[in-house]
PDB file of C-alpha atoms in Angstrom:
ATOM      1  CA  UNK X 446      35.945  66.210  62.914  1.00  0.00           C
ATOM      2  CA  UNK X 447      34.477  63.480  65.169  1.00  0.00           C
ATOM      3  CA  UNK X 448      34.794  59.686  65.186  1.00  0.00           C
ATOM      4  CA  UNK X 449      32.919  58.079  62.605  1.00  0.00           C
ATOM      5  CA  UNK X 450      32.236  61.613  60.350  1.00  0.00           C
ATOM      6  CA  UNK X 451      31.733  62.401  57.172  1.00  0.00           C
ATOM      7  CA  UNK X 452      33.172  64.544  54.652  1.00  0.00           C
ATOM      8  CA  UNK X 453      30.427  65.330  51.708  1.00  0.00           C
ATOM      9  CA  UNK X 454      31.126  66.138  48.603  1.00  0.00           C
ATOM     10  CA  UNK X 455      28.065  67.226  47.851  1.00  0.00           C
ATOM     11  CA  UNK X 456      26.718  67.552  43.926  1.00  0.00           C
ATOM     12  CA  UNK X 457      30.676  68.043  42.578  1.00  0.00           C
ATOM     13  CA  UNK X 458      31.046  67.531  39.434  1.00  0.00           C
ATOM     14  CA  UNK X 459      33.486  64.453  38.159  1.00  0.00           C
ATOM     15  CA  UNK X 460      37.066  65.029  38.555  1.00  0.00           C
ATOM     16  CA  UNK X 461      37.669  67.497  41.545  1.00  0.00           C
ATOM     17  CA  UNK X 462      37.394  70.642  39.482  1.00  0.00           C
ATOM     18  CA  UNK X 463      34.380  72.652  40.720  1.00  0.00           C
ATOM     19  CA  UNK X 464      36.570  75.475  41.502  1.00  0.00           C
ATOM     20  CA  UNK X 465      39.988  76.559  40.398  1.00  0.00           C
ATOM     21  CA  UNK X 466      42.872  76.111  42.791  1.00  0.00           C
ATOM     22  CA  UNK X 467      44.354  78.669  45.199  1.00  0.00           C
ATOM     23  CA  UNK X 468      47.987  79.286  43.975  1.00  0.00           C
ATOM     24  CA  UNK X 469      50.990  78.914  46.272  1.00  0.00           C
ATOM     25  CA  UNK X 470      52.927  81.289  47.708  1.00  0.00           C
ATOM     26  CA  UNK X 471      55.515  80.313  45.420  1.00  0.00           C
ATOM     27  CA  UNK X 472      53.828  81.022  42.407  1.00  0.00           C
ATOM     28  CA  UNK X 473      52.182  83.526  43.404  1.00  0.00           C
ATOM     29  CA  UNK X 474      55.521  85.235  44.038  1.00  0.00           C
ATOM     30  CA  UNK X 475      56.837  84.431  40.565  1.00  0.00           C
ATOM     31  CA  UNK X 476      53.898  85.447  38.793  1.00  0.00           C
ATOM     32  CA  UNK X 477      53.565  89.227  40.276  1.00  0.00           C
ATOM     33  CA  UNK X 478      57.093  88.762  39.833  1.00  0.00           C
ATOM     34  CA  UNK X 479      56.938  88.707  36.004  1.00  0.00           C
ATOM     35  CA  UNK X 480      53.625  90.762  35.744  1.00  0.00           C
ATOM     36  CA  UNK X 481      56.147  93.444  37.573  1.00  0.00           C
ATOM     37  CA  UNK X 482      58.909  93.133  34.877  1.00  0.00           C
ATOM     38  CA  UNK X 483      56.282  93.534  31.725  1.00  0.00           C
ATOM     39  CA  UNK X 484      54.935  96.323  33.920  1.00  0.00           C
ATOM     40  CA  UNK X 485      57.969  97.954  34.139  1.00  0.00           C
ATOM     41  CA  UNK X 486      58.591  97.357  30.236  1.00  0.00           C
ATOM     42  CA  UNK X 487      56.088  98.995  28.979  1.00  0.00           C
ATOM     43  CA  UNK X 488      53.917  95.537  27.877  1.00  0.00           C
ATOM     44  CA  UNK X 489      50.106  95.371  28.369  1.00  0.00           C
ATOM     45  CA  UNK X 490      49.301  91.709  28.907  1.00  0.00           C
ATOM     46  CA  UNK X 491      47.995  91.278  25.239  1.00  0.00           C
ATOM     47  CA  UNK X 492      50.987  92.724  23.839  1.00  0.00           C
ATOM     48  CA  UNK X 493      53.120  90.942  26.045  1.00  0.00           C
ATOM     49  CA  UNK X 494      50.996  87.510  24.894  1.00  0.00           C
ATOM     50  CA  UNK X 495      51.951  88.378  21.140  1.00  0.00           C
ATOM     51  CA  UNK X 496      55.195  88.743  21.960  1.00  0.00           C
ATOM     52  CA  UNK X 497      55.982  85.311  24.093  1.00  0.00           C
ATOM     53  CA  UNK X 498      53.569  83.331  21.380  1.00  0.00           C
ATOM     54  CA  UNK X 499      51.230  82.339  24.124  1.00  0.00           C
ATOM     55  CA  UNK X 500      47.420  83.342  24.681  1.00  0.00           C
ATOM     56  CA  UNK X 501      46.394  86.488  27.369  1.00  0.00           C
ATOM     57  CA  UNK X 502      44.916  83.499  29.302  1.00  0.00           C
ATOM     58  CA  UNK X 503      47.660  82.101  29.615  1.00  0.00           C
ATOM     59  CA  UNK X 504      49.515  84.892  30.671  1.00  0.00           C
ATOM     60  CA  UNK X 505      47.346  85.466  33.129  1.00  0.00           C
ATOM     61  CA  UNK X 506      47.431  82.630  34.855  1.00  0.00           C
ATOM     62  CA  UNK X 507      50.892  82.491  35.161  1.00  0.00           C
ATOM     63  CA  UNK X 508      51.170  86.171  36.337  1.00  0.00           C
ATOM     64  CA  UNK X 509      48.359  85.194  38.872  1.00  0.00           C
ATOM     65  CA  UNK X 510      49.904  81.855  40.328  1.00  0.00           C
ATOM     66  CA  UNK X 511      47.243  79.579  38.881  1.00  0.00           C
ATOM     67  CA  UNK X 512      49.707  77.732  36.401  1.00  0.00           C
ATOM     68  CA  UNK X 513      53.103  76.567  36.317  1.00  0.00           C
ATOM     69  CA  UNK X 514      55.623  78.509  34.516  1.00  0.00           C
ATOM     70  CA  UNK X 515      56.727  75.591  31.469  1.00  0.00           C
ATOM     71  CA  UNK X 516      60.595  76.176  30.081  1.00  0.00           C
ATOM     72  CA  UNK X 517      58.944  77.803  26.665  1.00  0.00           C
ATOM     73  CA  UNK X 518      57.374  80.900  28.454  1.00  0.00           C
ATOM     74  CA  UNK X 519      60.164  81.512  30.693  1.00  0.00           C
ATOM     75  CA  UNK X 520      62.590  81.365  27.740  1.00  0.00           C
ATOM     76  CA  UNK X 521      59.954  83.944  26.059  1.00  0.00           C
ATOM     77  CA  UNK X 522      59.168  85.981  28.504  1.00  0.00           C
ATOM     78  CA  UNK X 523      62.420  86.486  29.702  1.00  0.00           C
ATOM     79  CA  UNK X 524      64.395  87.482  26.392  1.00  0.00           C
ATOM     80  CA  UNK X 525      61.609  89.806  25.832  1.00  0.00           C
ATOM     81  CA  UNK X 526      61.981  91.241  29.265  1.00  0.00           C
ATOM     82  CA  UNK X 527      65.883  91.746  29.187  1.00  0.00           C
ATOM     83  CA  UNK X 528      67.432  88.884  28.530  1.00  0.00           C
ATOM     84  CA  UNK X 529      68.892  89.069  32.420  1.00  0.00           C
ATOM     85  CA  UNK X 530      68.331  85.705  33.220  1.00  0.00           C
ATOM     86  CA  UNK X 531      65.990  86.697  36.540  1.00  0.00           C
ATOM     87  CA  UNK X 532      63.071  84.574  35.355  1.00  0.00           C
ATOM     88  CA  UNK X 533      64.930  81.634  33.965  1.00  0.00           C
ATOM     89  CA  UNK X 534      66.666  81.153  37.929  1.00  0.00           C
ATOM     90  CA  UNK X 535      63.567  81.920  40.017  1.00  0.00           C
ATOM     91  CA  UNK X 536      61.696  79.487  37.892  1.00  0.00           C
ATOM     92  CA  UNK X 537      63.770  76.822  39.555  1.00  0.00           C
ATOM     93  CA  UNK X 538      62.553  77.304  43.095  1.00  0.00           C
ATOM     94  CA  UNK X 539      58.533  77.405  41.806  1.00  0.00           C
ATOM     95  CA  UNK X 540      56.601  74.653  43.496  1.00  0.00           C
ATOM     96  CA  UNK X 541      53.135  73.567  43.683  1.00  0.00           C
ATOM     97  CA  UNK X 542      53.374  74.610  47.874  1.00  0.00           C
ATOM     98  CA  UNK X 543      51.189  71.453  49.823  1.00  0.00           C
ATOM     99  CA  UNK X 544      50.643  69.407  46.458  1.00  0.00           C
ATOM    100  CA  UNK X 545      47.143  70.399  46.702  1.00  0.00           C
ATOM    101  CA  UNK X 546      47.115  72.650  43.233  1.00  0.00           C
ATOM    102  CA  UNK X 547      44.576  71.130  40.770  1.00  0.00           C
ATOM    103  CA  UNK X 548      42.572  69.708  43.792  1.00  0.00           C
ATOM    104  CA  UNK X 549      39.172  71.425  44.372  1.00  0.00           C
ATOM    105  CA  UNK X 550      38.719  73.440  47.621  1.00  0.00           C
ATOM    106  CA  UNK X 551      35.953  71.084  48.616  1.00  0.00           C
ATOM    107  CA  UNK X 552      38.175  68.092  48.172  1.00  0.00           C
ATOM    108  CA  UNK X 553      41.256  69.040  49.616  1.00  0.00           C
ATOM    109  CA  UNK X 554      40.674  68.482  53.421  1.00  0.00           C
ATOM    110  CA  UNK X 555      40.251  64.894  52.794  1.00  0.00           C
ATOM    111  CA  UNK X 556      43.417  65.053  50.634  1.00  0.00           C
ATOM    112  CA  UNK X 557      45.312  66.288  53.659  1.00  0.00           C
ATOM    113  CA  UNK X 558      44.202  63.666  55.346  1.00  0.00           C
ATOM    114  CA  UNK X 559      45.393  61.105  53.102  1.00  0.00           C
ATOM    115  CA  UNK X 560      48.198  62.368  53.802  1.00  0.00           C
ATOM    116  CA  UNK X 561      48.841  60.901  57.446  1.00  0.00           C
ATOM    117  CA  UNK X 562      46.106  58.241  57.366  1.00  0.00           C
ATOM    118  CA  UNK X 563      46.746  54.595  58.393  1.00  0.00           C
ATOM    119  CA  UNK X 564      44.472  53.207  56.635  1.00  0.00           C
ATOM    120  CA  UNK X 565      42.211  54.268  53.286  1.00  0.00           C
ATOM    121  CA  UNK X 566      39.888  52.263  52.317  1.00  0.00           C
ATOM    122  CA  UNK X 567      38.498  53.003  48.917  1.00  0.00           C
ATOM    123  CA  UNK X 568      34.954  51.534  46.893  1.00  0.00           C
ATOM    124  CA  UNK X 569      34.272  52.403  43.623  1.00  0.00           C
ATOM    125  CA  UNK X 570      31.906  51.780  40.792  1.00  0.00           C
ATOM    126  CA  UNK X 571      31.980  54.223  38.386  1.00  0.00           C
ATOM    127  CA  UNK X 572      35.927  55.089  37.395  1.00  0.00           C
ATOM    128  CA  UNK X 573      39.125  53.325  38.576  1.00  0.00           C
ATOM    129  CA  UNK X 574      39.924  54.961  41.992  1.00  0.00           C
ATOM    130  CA  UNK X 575      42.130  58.252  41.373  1.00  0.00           C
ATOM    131  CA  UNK X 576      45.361  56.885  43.320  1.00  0.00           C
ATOM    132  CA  UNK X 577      45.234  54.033  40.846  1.00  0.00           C
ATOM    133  CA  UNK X 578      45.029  55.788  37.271  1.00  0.00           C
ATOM    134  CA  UNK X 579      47.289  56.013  34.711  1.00  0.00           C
ATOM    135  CA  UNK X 580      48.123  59.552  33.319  1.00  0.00           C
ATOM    136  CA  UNK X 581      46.173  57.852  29.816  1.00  0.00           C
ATOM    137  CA  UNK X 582      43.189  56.867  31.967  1.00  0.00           C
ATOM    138  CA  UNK X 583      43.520  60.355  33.856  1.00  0.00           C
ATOM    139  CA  UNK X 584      43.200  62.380  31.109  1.00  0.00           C
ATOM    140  CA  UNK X 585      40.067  60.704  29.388  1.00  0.00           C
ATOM    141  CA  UNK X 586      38.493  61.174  32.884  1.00  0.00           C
ATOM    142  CA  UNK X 587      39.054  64.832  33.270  1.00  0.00           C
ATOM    143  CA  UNK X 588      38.902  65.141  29.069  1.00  0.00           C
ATOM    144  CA  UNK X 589      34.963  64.392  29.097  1.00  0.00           C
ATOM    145  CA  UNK X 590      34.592  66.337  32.279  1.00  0.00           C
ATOM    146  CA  UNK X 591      31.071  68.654  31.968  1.00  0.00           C
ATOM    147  CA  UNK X 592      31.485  71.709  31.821  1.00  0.00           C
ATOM    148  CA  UNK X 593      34.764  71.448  29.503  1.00  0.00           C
ATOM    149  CA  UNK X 594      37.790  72.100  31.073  1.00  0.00           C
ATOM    150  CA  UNK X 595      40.659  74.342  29.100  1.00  0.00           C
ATOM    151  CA  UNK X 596      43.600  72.890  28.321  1.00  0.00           C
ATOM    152  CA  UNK X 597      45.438  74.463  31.319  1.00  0.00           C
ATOM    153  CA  UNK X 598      42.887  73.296  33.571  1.00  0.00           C
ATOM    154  CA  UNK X 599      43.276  69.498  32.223  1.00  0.00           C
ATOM    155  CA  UNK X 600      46.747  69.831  32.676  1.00  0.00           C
ATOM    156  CA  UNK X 601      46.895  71.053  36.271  1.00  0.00           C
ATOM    157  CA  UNK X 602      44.166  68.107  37.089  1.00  0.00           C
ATOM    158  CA  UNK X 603      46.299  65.269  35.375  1.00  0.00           C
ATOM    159  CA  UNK X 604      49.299  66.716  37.298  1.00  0.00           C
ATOM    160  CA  UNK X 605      47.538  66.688  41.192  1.00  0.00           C
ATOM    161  CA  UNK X 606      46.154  63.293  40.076  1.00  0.00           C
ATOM    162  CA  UNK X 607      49.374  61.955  39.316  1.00  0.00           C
ATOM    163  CA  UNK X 608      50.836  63.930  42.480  1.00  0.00           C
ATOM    164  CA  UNK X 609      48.433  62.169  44.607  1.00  0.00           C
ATOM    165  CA  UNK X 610      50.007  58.581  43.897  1.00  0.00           C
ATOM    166  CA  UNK X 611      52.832  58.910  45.509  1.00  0.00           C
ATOM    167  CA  UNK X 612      50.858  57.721  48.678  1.00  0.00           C
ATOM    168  CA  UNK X 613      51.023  54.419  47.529  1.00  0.00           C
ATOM    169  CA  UNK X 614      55.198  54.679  46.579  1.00  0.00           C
ATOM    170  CA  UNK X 615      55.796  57.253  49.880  1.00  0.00           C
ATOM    171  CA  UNK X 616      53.720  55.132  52.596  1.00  0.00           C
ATOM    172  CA  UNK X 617      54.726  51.849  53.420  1.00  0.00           C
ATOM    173  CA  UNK X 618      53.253  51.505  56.130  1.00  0.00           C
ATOM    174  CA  UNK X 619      49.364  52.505  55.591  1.00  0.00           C
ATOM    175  CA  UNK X 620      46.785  49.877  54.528  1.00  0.00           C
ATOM    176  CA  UNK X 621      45.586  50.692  51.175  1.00  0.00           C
ATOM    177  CA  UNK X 622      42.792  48.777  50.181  1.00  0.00           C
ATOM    178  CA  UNK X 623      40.530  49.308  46.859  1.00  0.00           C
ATOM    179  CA  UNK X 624      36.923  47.590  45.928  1.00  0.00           C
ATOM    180  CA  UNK X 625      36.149  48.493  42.526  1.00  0.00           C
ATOM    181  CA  UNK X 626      33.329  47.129  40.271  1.00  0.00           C
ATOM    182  CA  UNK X 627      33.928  44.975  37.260  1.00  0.00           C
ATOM    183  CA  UNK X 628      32.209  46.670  35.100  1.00  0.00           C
ATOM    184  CA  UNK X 629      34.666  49.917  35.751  1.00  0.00           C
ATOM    185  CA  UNK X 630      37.814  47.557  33.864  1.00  0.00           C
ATOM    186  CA  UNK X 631      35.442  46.327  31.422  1.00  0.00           C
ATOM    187  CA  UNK X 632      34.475  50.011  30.455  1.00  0.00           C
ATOM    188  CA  UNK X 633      36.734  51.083  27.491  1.00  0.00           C
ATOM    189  CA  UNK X 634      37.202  54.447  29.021  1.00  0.00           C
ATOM    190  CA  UNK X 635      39.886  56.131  26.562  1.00  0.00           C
ATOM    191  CA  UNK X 636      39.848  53.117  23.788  1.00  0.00           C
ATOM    192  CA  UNK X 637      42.011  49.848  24.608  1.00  0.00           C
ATOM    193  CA  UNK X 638      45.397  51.233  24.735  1.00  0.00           C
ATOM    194  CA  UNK X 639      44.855  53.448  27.109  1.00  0.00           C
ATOM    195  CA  UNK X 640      42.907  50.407  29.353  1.00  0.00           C
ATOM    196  CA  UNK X 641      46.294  48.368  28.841  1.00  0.00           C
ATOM    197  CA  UNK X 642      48.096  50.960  29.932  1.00  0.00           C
ATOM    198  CA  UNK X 643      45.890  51.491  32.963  1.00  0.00           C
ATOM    199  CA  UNK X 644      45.911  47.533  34.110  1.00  0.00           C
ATOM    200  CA  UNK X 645      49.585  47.453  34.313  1.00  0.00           C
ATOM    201  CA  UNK X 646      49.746  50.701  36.073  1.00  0.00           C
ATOM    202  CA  UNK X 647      47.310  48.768  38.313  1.00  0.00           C
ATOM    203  CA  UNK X 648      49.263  45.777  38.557  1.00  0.00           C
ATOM    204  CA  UNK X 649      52.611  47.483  39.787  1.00  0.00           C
ATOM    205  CA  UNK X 650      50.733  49.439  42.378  1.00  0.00           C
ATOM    206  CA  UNK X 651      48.433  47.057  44.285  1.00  0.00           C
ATOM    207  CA  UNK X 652      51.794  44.733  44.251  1.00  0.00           C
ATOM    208  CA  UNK X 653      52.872  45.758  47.726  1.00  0.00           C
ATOM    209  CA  UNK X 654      51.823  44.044  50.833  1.00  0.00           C
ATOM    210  CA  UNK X 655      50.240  47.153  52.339  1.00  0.00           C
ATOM    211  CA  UNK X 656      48.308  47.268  49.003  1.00  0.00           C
ATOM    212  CA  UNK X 657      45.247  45.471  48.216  1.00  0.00           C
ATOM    213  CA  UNK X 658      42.709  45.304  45.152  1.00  0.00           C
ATOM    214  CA  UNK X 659      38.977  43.511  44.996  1.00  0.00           C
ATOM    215  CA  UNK X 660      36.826  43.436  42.652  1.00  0.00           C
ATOM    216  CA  UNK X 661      32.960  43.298  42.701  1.00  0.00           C
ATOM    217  CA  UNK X 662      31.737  40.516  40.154  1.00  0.00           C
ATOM    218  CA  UNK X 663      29.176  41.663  37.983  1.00  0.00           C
ATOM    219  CA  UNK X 664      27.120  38.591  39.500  1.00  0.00           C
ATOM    220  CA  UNK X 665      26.705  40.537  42.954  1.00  0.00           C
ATOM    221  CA  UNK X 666      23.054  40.987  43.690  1.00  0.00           C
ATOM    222  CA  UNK X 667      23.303  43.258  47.014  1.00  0.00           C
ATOM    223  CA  UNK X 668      26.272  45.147  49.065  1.00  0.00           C
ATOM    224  CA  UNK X 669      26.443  47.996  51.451  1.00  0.00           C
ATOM    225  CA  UNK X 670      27.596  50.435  49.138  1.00  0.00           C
ATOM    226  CA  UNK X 671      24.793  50.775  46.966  1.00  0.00           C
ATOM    227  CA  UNK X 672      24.634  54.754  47.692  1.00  0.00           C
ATOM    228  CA  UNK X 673      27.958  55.324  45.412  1.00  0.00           C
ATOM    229  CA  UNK X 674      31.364  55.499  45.911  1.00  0.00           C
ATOM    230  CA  UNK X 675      32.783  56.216  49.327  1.00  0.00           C
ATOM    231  CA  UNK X 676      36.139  56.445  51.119  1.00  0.00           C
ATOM    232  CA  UNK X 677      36.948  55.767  54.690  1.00  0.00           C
ATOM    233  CA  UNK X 678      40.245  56.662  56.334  1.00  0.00           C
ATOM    234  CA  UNK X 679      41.791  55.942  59.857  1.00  0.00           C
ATOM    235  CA  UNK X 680      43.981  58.907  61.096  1.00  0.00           C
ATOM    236  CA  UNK X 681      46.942  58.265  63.556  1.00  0.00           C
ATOM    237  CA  UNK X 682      44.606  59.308  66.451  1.00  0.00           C
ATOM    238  CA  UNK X 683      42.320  56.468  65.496  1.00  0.00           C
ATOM    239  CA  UNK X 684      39.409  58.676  64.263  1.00  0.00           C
ATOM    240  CA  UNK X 685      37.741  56.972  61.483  1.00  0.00           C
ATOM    241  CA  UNK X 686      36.410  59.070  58.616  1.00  0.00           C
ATOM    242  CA  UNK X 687      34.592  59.091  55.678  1.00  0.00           C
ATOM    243  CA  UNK X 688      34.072  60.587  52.419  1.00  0.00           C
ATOM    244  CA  UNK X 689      31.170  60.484  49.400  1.00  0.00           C
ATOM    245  CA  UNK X 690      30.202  62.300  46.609  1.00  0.00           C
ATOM    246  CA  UNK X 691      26.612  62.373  47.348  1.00  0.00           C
TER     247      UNK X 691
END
């Protein structure tokens, strides 16, 4: 990209999730990895579903990589696939890959450069900024996301949200520094709990020096970011970026 451009997001819909995620290699692996096992016992995928308690979707989308194996279906699936304890160990080395799962294609370029930024800059004025929500806030967010998302698609987009924080904890030395409307805090989003929940999640991460929070009073007649939310980044080679979701 050049100096000064601009990654669009186009007419995405809220909460990343236009498309689902490409799988790692890892769990990719482990999926055709169990899909060969119930193969090789004799199991169509329904009748293997019946048998571990879970739905065909589900089993699916673990045998295709899309969804990380939980402790319950690799206790299932592997006492109904011998009992030999293969499943249960290679479990253990199943990772998410770059940490980009549950990001949409379209949005994870701009991820990876979060990555190595030394600066992001971040305006906002419809939701609290993603790095700053708490898994409550997250998942009222991605809960009244249109179209509905399944349950295993909430969960994998509450987990990259919550993977994408540890910029602020991992970083130390890139300038973070959020401008969010009022009106977003005022918002209810999720009932009050969840609104406590998310201002002391706040709190503790915009305490560090390299951290810094504004916010917009409702009383502000003009400002240059009238188009919408937008995201600008500084990479180590001193290109400056952008992002909106036009």
């Amino acid at each position: 990209m050049a100096e000064g451009g601009v990654v669009d997001g186009g007419d995405a819909p809220c909460g990343e999730t236009d498309r689902e995620p490409d799988p790692s290699d890892s769990l990719r692996t482990w999926g055709a990895f169990q899909q060969a096992l119930r193969e090789h016992a004799g199991y169509s995928r329904a009748q293997f579903a019946d048998l571990v308690r879970f739905s065909k979707h589900t089993v699916e989308s673990m045998e295709l990589g899309r969804r990380m194996p939980d402790v319950a279906f690799v206790e299932r699936a592997d006492e109904v696939l011998g009992n030999t304890g293969a499943l249960r160990k290679s479990s253990q080395y199943v990772t998410r890959g770059r940490g980009d799962t549950g990001l949409a294609a379209w949005f994870r370029q701009w991820a990876r450069l979060e990555r190595v930024a030394v600066s992001l800059c971040t305006y906002e004025c419809r939701l609290v900024p993603g790095l700053l929500q708490s898994e409550g806030y997250a998942r009222a967010v991605f809960d009244n996301a249109i179209p509905p998302l399944s349950d295993e698609q909430l969960e994998d987009q509450v987990r990259a949200r919550l993977e994408r924080q540890k910029l602020l904890r991992e970083r130390p030395n890139t300038v973070f520094s959020f401008i969010v409307e009022e009106y977003v805090f005022r918002r209810q989003l999720g009932g009050a709990e969840v609104m406590r929940e998310l201002i002391g999640q706040v709190l503790e991460l915009t305490a560090p020096r390299n951290v810094s929070l504004q916010i917009m009073p409702l009383s502000t007649e003009s400002h240059a970011c009238l188009d919408g939310p937008v995201q600008l980044l500084e990479t180590p080679q001193r290109q400056r970026l952008g992002y909106s979701e036009g």
